[in-house]
Amino acid sequence: MATDAPPPSKEQHKLPSPEEFTEVQESAEFGELRRSYRSFAFPLTVGFIAWYLLYVLLSNYAGDFMGTKVVGNINVALVLGLAQFLTTFLIAWWYARYAAAKFDPKAEAIKSRMEGGA
């Protein structure tokens, strides 16, 4: 089975002390990383939950609307249900790209500094 991941490193990394973890956690760099993550993830999560609850509420209380035919036997409920899957995959793809560009470099810099690499 082929993987893209490199083999585990043979070199030993320094394990940070609890004091070093606390120091990094209180640093401005870590605080900025945490703020940037929260400013991306929380609104996206709230938006998706609202979208999901809208679908559930429409399914329960707007049966006539959800039963409206769009094309052939395809109705609004089916279209919105499939849109739930689509938005789930789009959010996951967007998060992966955003995290790789914005979060991962900052987190890797903090990690390498804590392990003694910088």
mmCIF file with all atom_site columns, C-alpha atoms in Angstrom:
data_model
loop_
_atom_site.group_PDB
_atom_site.id
_atom_site.type_symbol
_atom_site.label_atom_id
_atom_site.label_alt_id
_atom_site.label_comp_id
_atom_site.label_asym_id
_atom_site.label_entity_id
_atom_site.label_seq_id
_atom_site.pdbx_PDB_ins_code
_atom_site.Cartn_x
_atom_site.Cartn_y
_atom_site.Cartn_z
_atom_site.occupancy
_atom_site.B_iso_or_equiv
_atom_site.pdbx_formal_charge
_atom_site.auth_seq_id
_atom_site.auth_comp_id
_atom_site.auth_asym_id
_atom_site.auth_atom_id
_atom_site.pdbx_PDB_model_num
ATOM 1   C CA . MET A 1 1   ? 0.000   0.000  0.000   1.00 0.00 ? 1   MET A CA 1
ATOM 2   C CA . ALA A 1 2   ? 1.576   3.284  -1.092  1.00 0.00 ? 2   ALA A CA 1
ATOM 3   C CA . THR A 1 3   ? 1.253   6.431  0.982   1.00 0.00 ? 3   THR A CA 1
ATOM 4   C CA . ASP A 1 4   ? 2.391   9.992  0.484   1.00 0.00 ? 4   ASP A CA 1
ATOM 5   C CA . ALA A 1 5   ? 3.583   10.357 4.070   1.00 0.00 ? 5   ALA A CA 1
ATOM 6   C CA . PRO A 1 6   ? 7.326   10.157 4.670   1.00 0.00 ? 6   PRO A CA 1
ATOM 7   C CA . PRO A 1 7   ? 8.618   7.466  7.035   1.00 0.00 ? 7   PRO A CA 1
ATOM 8   C CA . PRO A 1 8   ? 8.850   8.413  10.707  1.00 0.00 ? 8   PRO A CA 1
ATOM 9   C CA . SER A 1 9   ? 11.919  10.414 11.621  1.00 0.00 ? 9   SER A CA 1
ATOM 10  C CA . LYS A 1 10  ? 14.693  8.594  13.483  1.00 0.00 ? 10  LYS A CA 1
ATOM 11  C CA . GLU A 1 11  ? 15.949  11.733 15.223  1.00 0.00 ? 11  GLU A CA 1
ATOM 12  C CA . GLN A 1 12  ? 14.911  12.400 18.804  1.00 0.00 ? 12  GLN A CA 1
ATOM 13  C CA . HIS A 1 13  ? 12.940  15.551 19.538  1.00 0.00 ? 13  HIS A CA 1
ATOM 14  C CA . LYS A 1 14  ? 13.220  17.406 22.808  1.00 0.00 ? 14  LYS A CA 1
ATOM 15  C CA . LEU A 1 15  ? 10.042  17.079 24.852  1.00 0.00 ? 15  LEU A CA 1
ATOM 16  C CA . PRO A 1 16  ? 8.889   20.479 26.107  1.00 0.00 ? 16  PRO A CA 1
ATOM 17  C CA . SER A 1 17  ? 8.323   20.979 29.802  1.00 0.00 ? 17  SER A CA 1
ATOM 18  C CA . PRO A 1 18  ? 4.922   21.981 31.215  1.00 0.00 ? 18  PRO A CA 1
ATOM 19  C CA . GLU A 1 19  ? 6.330   25.472 31.797  1.00 0.00 ? 19  GLU A CA 1
ATOM 20  C CA . GLU A 1 20  ? 7.285   25.750 28.129  1.00 0.00 ? 20  GLU A CA 1
ATOM 21  C CA . PHE A 1 21  ? 3.781   24.678 27.088  1.00 0.00 ? 21  PHE A CA 1
ATOM 22  C CA . THR A 1 22  ? 2.306   27.338 29.348  1.00 0.00 ? 22  THR A CA 1
ATOM 23  C CA . GLU A 1 23  ? 4.709   29.958 27.989  1.00 0.00 ? 23  GLU A CA 1
ATOM 24  C CA . VAL A 1 24  ? 3.766   29.149 24.384  1.00 0.00 ? 24  VAL A CA 1
ATOM 25  C CA . GLN A 1 25  ? 0.060   29.057 25.220  1.00 0.00 ? 25  GLN A CA 1
ATOM 26  C CA . GLU A 1 26  ? 0.317   32.564 26.669  1.00 0.00 ? 26  GLU A CA 1
ATOM 27  C CA . SER A 1 27  ? 2.360   33.915 23.744  1.00 0.00 ? 27  SER A CA 1
ATOM 28  C CA . ALA A 1 28  ? 0.973   36.452 21.284  1.00 0.00 ? 28  ALA A CA 1
ATOM 29  C CA . GLU A 1 29  ? 1.801   34.149 18.359  1.00 0.00 ? 29  GLU A CA 1
ATOM 30  C CA . PHE A 1 30  ? -0.294  31.295 19.775  1.00 0.00 ? 30  PHE A CA 1
ATOM 31  C CA . GLY A 1 31  ? -3.101  33.710 20.656  1.00 0.00 ? 31  GLY A CA 1
ATOM 32  C CA . GLU A 1 32  ? -3.137  34.994 17.076  1.00 0.00 ? 32  GLU A CA 1
ATOM 33  C CA . LEU A 1 33  ? -3.248  31.420 15.740  1.00 0.00 ? 33  LEU A CA 1
ATOM 34  C CA . ARG A 1 34  ? -6.150  30.613 18.048  1.00 0.00 ? 34  ARG A CA 1
ATOM 35  C CA . ARG A 1 35  ? -8.014  33.809 17.061  1.00 0.00 ? 35  ARG A CA 1
ATOM 36  C CA . SER A 1 36  ? -7.565  33.170 13.354  1.00 0.00 ? 36  SER A CA 1
ATOM 37  C CA . TYR A 1 37  ? -8.831  29.593 13.763  1.00 0.00 ? 37  TYR A CA 1
ATOM 38  C CA . ARG A 1 38  ? -11.851 30.673 15.774  1.00 0.00 ? 38  ARG A CA 1
ATOM 39  C CA . SER A 1 39  ? -12.711 33.512 13.406  1.00 0.00 ? 39  SER A CA 1
ATOM 40  C CA . PHE A 1 40  ? -12.815 30.982 10.564  1.00 0.00 ? 40  PHE A CA 1
ATOM 41  C CA . ALA A 1 41  ? -14.292 27.877 12.197  1.00 0.00 ? 41  ALA A CA 1
ATOM 42  C CA . PHE A 1 42  ? -16.964 29.310 14.503  1.00 0.00 ? 42  PHE A CA 1
ATOM 43  C CA . PRO A 1 43  ? -18.915 31.379 11.941  1.00 0.00 ? 43  PRO A CA 1
ATOM 44  C CA . LEU A 1 44  ? -18.727 28.528 9.441   1.00 0.00 ? 44  LEU A CA 1
ATOM 45  C CA . THR A 1 45  ? -20.023 26.084 12.063  1.00 0.00 ? 45  THR A CA 1
ATOM 46  C CA . VAL A 1 46  ? -22.860 28.391 13.098  1.00 0.00 ? 46  VAL A CA 1
ATOM 47  C CA . GLY A 1 47  ? -23.803 28.958 9.460   1.00 0.00 ? 47  GLY A CA 1
ATOM 48  C CA . PHE A 1 48  ? -23.862 25.256 8.669   1.00 0.00 ? 48  PHE A CA 1
ATOM 49  C CA . ILE A 1 49  ? -25.909 24.394 11.761  1.00 0.00 ? 49  ILE A CA 1
ATOM 50  C CA . ALA A 1 50  ? -28.408 27.134 10.855  1.00 0.00 ? 50  ALA A CA 1
ATOM 51  C CA . TRP A 1 51  ? -28.625 25.772 7.298   1.00 0.00 ? 51  TRP A CA 1
ATOM 52  C CA . TYR A 1 52  ? -29.174 22.233 8.631   1.00 0.00 ? 52  TYR A CA 1
ATOM 53  C CA . LEU A 1 53  ? -31.845 23.362 11.105  1.00 0.00 ? 53  LEU A CA 1
ATOM 54  C CA . LEU A 1 54  ? -33.601 25.301 8.343   1.00 0.00 ? 54  LEU A CA 1
ATOM 55  C CA . TYR A 1 55  ? -33.769 22.084 6.324   1.00 0.00 ? 55  TYR A CA 1
ATOM 56  C CA . VAL A 1 56  ? -35.144 20.144 9.297   1.00 0.00 ? 56  VAL A CA 1
ATOM 57  C CA . LEU A 1 57  ? -37.720 22.829 10.122  1.00 0.00 ? 57  LEU A CA 1
ATOM 58  C CA . LEU A 1 58  ? -38.846 23.075 6.513   1.00 0.00 ? 58  LEU A CA 1
ATOM 59  C CA . SER A 1 59  ? -39.167 19.293 6.382   1.00 0.00 ? 59  SER A CA 1
ATOM 60  C CA . ASN A 1 60  ? -41.334 19.285 9.497   1.00 0.00 ? 60  ASN A CA 1
ATOM 61  C CA . TYR A 1 61  ? -43.463 22.387 9.014   1.00 0.00 ? 61  TYR A CA 1
ATOM 62  C CA . ALA A 1 62  ? -43.469 23.222 5.299   1.00 0.00 ? 62  ALA A CA 1
ATOM 63  C CA . GLY A 1 63  ? -44.442 19.920 3.745   1.00 0.00 ? 63  GLY A CA 1
ATOM 64  C CA . ASP A 1 64  ? -46.257 21.514 0.827   1.00 0.00 ? 64  ASP A CA 1
ATOM 65  C CA . PHE A 1 65  ? -43.230 23.624 -0.066  1.00 0.00 ? 65  PHE A CA 1
ATOM 66  C CA . MET A 1 66  ? -40.797 20.723 0.318   1.00 0.00 ? 66  MET A CA 1
ATOM 67  C CA . GLY A 1 67  ? -43.050 18.546 -1.841  1.00 0.00 ? 67  GLY A CA 1
ATOM 68  C CA . THR A 1 68  ? -43.035 21.048 -4.704  1.00 0.00 ? 68  THR A CA 1
ATOM 69  C CA . LYS A 1 69  ? -41.819 19.343 -7.870  1.00 0.00 ? 69  LYS A CA 1
ATOM 70  C CA . VAL A 1 70  ? -38.729 20.893 -9.449  1.00 0.00 ? 70  VAL A CA 1
ATOM 71  C CA . VAL A 1 71  ? -38.119 18.559 -12.393 1.00 0.00 ? 71  VAL A CA 1
ATOM 72  C CA . GLY A 1 72  ? -39.960 15.279 -12.940 1.00 0.00 ? 72  GLY A CA 1
ATOM 73  C CA . ASN A 1 73  ? -40.108 13.407 -9.624  1.00 0.00 ? 73  ASN A CA 1
ATOM 74  C CA . ILE A 1 74  ? -37.410 15.579 -8.055  1.00 0.00 ? 74  ILE A CA 1
ATOM 75  C CA . ASN A 1 75  ? -38.836 17.870 -5.396  1.00 0.00 ? 75  ASN A CA 1
ATOM 76  C CA . VAL A 1 76  ? -37.465 20.716 -3.265  1.00 0.00 ? 76  VAL A CA 1
ATOM 77  C CA . ALA A 1 77  ? -36.804 18.384 -0.321  1.00 0.00 ? 77  ALA A CA 1
ATOM 78  C CA . LEU A 1 78  ? -34.529 16.177 -2.406  1.00 0.00 ? 78  LEU A CA 1
ATOM 79  C CA . VAL A 1 79  ? -32.660 19.154 -3.845  1.00 0.00 ? 79  VAL A CA 1
ATOM 80  C CA . LEU A 1 80  ? -32.111 20.694 -0.399  1.00 0.00 ? 80  LEU A CA 1
ATOM 81  C CA . GLY A 1 81  ? -31.153 17.309 1.079   1.00 0.00 ? 81  GLY A CA 1
ATOM 82  C CA . LEU A 1 82  ? -28.517 16.770 -1.591  1.00 0.00 ? 82  LEU A CA 1
ATOM 83  C CA . ALA A 1 83  ? -27.360 20.350 -1.050  1.00 0.00 ? 83  ALA A CA 1
ATOM 84  C CA . GLN A 1 84  ? -26.660 19.383 2.585   1.00 0.00 ? 84  GLN A CA 1
ATOM 85  C CA . PHE A 1 85  ? -24.159 16.788 1.364   1.00 0.00 ? 85  PHE A CA 1
ATOM 86  C CA . LEU A 1 86  ? -22.660 19.196 -1.121  1.00 0.00 ? 86  LEU A CA 1
ATOM 87  C CA . THR A 1 87  ? -22.154 21.926 1.479   1.00 0.00 ? 87  THR A CA 1
ATOM 88  C CA . THR A 1 88  ? -20.579 19.409 3.871   1.00 0.00 ? 88  THR A CA 1
ATOM 89  C CA . PHE A 1 89  ? -17.980 18.439 1.283   1.00 0.00 ? 89  PHE A CA 1
ATOM 90  C CA . LEU A 1 90  ? -17.402 22.051 0.235   1.00 0.00 ? 90  LEU A CA 1
ATOM 91  C CA . ILE A 1 91  ? -16.844 23.139 3.827   1.00 0.00 ? 91  ILE A CA 1
ATOM 92  C CA . ALA A 1 92  ? -14.391 20.281 4.406   1.00 0.00 ? 92  ALA A CA 1
ATOM 93  C CA . TRP A 1 93  ? -12.498 21.142 1.202   1.00 0.00 ? 93  TRP A CA 1
ATOM 94  C CA . TRP A 1 94  ? -12.465 24.863 2.036   1.00 0.00 ? 94  TRP A CA 1
ATOM 95  C CA . TYR A 1 95  ? -11.270 24.209 5.586   1.00 0.00 ? 95  TYR A CA 1
ATOM 96  C CA . ALA A 1 96  ? -8.474  21.905 4.382   1.00 0.00 ? 96  ALA A CA 1
ATOM 97  C CA . ARG A 1 97  ? -7.213  24.522 1.914   1.00 0.00 ? 97  ARG A CA 1
ATOM 98  C CA . TYR A 1 98  ? -7.536  27.379 4.399   1.00 0.00 ? 98  TYR A CA 1
ATOM 99  C CA . ALA A 1 99  ? -5.837  25.426 7.189   1.00 0.00 ? 99  ALA A CA 1
ATOM 100 C CA . ALA A 1 100 ? -2.964  24.381 4.928   1.00 0.00 ? 100 ALA A CA 1
ATOM 101 C CA . ALA A 1 101 ? -2.401  27.995 3.906   1.00 0.00 ? 101 ALA A CA 1
ATOM 102 C CA . LYS A 1 102 ? -3.054  29.853 7.166   1.00 0.00 ? 102 LYS A CA 1
ATOM 103 C CA . PHE A 1 103 ? -2.940  27.581 10.234  1.00 0.00 ? 103 PHE A CA 1
ATOM 104 C CA . ASP A 1 104 ? -0.429  24.867 9.405   1.00 0.00 ? 104 ASP A CA 1
ATOM 105 C CA . PRO A 1 105 ? 2.613   27.106 8.760   1.00 0.00 ? 105 PRO A CA 1
ATOM 106 C CA . LYS A 1 106 ? 2.065   28.993 12.030  1.00 0.00 ? 106 LYS A CA 1
ATOM 107 C CA . ALA A 1 107 ? 1.449   25.804 13.999  1.00 0.00 ? 107 ALA A CA 1
ATOM 108 C CA . GLU A 1 108 ? 4.500   24.127 12.461  1.00 0.00 ? 108 GLU A CA 1
ATOM 109 C CA . ALA A 1 109 ? 6.670   27.115 13.403  1.00 0.00 ? 109 ALA A CA 1
ATOM 110 C CA . ILE A 1 110 ? 5.483   26.920 17.017  1.00 0.00 ? 110 ILE A CA 1
ATOM 111 C CA . LYS A 1 111 ? 5.963   23.148 17.094  1.00 0.00 ? 111 LYS A CA 1
ATOM 112 C CA . SER A 1 112 ? 9.481   23.235 15.657  1.00 0.00 ? 112 SER A CA 1
ATOM 113 C CA . ARG A 1 113 ? 10.490  25.947 18.131  1.00 0.00 ? 113 ARG A CA 1
ATOM 114 C CA . MET A 1 114 ? 9.125   23.895 21.028  1.00 0.00 ? 114 MET A CA 1
ATOM 115 C CA . GLU A 1 115 ? 10.950  20.786 19.858  1.00 0.00 ? 115 GLU A CA 1
ATOM 116 C CA . GLY A 1 116 ? 14.214  22.680 19.680  1.00 0.00 ? 116 GLY A CA 1
ATOM 117 C CA . GLY A 1 117 ? 14.374  23.046 15.902  1.00 0.00 ? 117 GLY A CA 1
ATOM 118 C CA . ALA A 1 118 ? 14.653  26.836 15.941  1.00 0.00 ? 118 ALA A CA 1
#
